[in-house]
GROMACS .gro file of C-alpha atoms in nm:
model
  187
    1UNK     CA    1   0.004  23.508 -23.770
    2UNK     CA    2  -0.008  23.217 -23.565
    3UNK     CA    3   0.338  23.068 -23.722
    4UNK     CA    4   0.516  23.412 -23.635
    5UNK     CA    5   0.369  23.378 -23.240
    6UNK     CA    6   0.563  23.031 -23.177
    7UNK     CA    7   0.869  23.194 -23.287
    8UNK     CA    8   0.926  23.480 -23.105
    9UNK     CA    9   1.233  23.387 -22.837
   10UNK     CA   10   1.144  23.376 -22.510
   11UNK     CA   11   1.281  23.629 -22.265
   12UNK     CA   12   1.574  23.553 -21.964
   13UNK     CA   13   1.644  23.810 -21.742
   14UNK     CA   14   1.882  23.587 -21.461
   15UNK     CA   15   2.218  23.812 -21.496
   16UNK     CA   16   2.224  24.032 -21.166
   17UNK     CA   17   2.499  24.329 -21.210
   18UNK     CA   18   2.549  24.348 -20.830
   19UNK     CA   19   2.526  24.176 -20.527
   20UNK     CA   20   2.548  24.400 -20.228
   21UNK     CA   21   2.572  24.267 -19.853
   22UNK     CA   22   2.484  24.537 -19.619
   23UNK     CA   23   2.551  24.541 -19.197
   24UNK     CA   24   2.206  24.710 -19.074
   25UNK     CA   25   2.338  24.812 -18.742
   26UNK     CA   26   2.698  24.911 -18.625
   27UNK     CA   27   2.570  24.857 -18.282
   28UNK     CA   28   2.676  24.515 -18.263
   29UNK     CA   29   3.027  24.539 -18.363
   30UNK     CA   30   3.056  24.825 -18.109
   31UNK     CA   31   2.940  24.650 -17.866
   32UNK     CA   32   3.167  24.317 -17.896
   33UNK     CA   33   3.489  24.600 -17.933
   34UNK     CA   34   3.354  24.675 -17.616
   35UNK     CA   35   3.340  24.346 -17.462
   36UNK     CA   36   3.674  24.254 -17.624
   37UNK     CA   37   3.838  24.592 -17.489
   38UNK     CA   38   3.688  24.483 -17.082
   39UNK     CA   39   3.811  24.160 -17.116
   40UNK     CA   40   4.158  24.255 -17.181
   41UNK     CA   41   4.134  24.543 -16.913
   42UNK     CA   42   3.956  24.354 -16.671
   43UNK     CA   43   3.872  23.965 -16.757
   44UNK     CA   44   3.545  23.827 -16.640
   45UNK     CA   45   3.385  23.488 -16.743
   46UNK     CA   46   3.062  23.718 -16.827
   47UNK     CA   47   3.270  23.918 -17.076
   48UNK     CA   48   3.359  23.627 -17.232
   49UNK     CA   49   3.012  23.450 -17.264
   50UNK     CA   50   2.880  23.762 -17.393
   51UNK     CA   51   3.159  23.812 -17.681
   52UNK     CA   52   3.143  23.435 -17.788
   53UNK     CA   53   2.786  23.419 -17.831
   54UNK     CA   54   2.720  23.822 -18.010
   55UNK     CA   55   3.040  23.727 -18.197
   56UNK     CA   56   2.915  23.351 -18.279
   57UNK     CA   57   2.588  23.494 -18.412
   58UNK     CA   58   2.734  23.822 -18.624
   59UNK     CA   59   2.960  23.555 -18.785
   60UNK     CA   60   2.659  23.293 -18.870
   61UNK     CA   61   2.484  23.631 -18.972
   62UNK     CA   62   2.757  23.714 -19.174
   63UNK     CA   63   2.824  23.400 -19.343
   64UNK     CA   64   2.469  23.371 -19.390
   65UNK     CA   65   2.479  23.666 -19.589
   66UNK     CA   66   2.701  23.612 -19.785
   67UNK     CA   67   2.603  23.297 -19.881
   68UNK     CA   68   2.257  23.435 -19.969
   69UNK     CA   69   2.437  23.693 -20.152
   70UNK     CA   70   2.617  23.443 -20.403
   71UNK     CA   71   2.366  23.153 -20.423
   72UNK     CA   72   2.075  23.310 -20.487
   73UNK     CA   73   1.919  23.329 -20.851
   74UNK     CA   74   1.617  23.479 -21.015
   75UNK     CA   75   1.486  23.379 -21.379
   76UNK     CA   76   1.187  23.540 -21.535
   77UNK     CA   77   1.066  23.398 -21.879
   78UNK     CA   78   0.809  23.545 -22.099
   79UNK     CA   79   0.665  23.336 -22.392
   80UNK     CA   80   0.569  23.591 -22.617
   81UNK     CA   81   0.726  23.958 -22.649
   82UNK     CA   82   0.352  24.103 -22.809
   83UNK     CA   83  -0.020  24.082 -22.694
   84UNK     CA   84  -0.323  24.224 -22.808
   85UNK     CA   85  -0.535  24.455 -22.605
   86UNK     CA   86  -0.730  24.196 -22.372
   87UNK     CA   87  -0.483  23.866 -22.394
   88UNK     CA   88  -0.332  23.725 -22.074
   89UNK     CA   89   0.028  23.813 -22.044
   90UNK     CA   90   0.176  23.544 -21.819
   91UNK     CA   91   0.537  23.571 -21.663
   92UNK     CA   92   0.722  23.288 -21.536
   93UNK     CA   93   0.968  23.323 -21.248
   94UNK     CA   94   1.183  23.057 -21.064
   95UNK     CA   95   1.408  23.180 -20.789
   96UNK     CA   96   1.690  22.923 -20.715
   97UNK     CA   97   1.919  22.914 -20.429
   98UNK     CA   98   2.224  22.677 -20.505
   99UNK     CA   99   2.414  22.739 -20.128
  100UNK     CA  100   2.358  22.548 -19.791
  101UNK     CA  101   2.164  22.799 -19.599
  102UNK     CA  102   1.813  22.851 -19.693
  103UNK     CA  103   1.665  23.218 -19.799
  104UNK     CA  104   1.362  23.275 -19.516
  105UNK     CA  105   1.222  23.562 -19.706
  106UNK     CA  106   1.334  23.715 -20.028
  107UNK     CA  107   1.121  24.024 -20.172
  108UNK     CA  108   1.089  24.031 -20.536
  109UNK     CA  109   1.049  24.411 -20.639
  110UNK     CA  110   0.940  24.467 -20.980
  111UNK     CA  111   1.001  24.803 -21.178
  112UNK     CA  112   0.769  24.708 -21.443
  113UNK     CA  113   0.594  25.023 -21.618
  114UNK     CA  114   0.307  24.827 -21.775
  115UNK     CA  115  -0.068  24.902 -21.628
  116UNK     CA  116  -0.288  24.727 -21.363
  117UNK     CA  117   0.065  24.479 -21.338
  118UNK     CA  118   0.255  24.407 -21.005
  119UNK     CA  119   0.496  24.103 -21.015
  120UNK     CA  120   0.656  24.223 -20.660
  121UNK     CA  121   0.582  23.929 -20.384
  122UNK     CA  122   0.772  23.837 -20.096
  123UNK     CA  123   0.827  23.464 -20.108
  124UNK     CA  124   1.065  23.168 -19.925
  125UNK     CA  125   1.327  22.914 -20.030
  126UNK     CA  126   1.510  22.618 -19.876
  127UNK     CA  127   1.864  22.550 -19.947
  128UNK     CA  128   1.993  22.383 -20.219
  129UNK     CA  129   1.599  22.457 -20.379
  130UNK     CA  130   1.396  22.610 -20.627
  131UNK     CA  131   1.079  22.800 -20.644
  132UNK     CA  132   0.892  22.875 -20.955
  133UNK     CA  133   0.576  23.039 -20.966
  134UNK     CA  134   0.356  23.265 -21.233
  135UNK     CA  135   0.239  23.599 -21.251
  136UNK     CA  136  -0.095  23.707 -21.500
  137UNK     CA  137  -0.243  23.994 -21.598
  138UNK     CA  138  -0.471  24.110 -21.907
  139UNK     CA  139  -0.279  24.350 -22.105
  140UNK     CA  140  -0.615  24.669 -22.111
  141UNK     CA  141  -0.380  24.904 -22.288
  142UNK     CA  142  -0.206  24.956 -22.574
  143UNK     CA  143   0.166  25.041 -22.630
  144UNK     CA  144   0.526  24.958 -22.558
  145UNK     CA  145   0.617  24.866 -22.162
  146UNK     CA  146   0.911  24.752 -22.002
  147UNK     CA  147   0.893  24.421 -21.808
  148UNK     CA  148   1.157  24.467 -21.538
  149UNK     CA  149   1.490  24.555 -21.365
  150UNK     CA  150   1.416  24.345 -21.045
  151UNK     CA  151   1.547  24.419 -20.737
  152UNK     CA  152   1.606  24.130 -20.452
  153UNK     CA  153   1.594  24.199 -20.110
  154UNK     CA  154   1.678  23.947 -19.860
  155UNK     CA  155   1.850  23.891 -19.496
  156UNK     CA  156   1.975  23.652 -19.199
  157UNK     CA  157   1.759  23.564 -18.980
  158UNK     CA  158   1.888  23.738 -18.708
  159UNK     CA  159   1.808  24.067 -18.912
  160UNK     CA  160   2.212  24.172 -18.869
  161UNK     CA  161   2.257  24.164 -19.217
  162UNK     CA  162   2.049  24.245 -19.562
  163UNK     CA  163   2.165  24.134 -19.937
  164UNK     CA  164   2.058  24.346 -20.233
  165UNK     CA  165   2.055  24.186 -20.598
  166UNK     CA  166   1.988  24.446 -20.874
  167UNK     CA  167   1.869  24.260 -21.200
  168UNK     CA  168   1.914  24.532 -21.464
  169UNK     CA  169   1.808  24.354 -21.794
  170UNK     CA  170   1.425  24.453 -21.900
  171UNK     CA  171   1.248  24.287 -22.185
  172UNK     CA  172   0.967  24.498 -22.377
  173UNK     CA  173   0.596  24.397 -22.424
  174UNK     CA  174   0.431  24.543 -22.727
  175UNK     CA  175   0.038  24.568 -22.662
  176UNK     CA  176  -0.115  24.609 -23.019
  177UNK     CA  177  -0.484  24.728 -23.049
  178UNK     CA  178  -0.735  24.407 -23.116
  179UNK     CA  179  -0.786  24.312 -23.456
  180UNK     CA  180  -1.124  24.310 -23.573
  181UNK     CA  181  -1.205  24.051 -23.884
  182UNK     CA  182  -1.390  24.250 -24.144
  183UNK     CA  183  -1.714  24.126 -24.281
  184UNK     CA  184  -1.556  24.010 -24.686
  185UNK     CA  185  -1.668  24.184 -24.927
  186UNK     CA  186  -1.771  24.071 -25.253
  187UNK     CA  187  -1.711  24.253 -25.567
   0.00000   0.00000   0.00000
């Protein structure tokens, strides 16, 4: 039994189907057509001011965003794809971000279905950086659960803008009932 636990292939989920950059407020580019519109009609050094710093920070938001959007990464690795009723399951995730401007929050959101098991946690990466870290849990009941899709959620800093990475791949977890070694018997 123990040769057949070493072989069973580890599981990758780091293929996101979509990457979706979403403007939380229309607000602000109302309000620099706005300031663009009374500076033509009636120019004022205030006008101005105003649109080049909300239009310097919707464009760092937006570049920001985007740049979250296609440098961030999320792995999650599972050694074995079976436990018995009371093992530790133990996941292993490692978020990377591969672009310039560093991801000041990202929440993880796990659809797992298996019991008394939350993998969701908000956590924090630098540019050009990785973050790993491990999840537990003792598997208390039997059957067949789904480990994942994962959702990202993450965001400028100015709050203008928020990413969404759906990570559709799951990987199952069998939970078999314990095995019990039976007193031999002797014929």
């Amino acid at each position: 039994l123990n040769t057949i636990t070493h072989h069973v292939s580890r599981i990758m989920l780091s293929k996101f189907l979509r990457s979706q950059v979403q403007l939380n407020s229309r607000l602000l580019l109302f309000t620099l057509a706005l300031l663009l519109a009374l500076q033509i009609i009636a120019p004022y050094r205030g006008w101005l001011v105003l649109l080049i710093g909300l239009g310097g920070m919707w464009l760092i938001s937006t570049l920001w965003a985007i740049s979250l959007a296609r440098g961030l990464t999320l792995t999650r690795g599972m050694r074995l794809g079976w436990a018995q009723v009371g093992d530790w399951m133990q996941e292993r995730f490692t978020l990377d971000q591969t672009s310039f401007f560093p991801a000041l929050w990202v929440e993880v959101i796990d659809h797992s279905n298996m019991p008394d098991y939350n993998a969701s946690r908000v956590i924090g990466v630098g540019g050009f950086e990785s973050r790993q870290w491990y999840t537990d849990a003792i598997c208390g009941h039997r059957g067949v659960f789904t480990l994942g899709p994962v959702t990202l959620r993450t965001g400028d800093p100015f709050g203008i803008s928020t990413v969404t990475q759906t990570y559709p791949t799951t990987a199952t977890l069998i939970v078999m009932p314990p095995i019990v070694p039976l007193p031999s018997i002797e014929v």
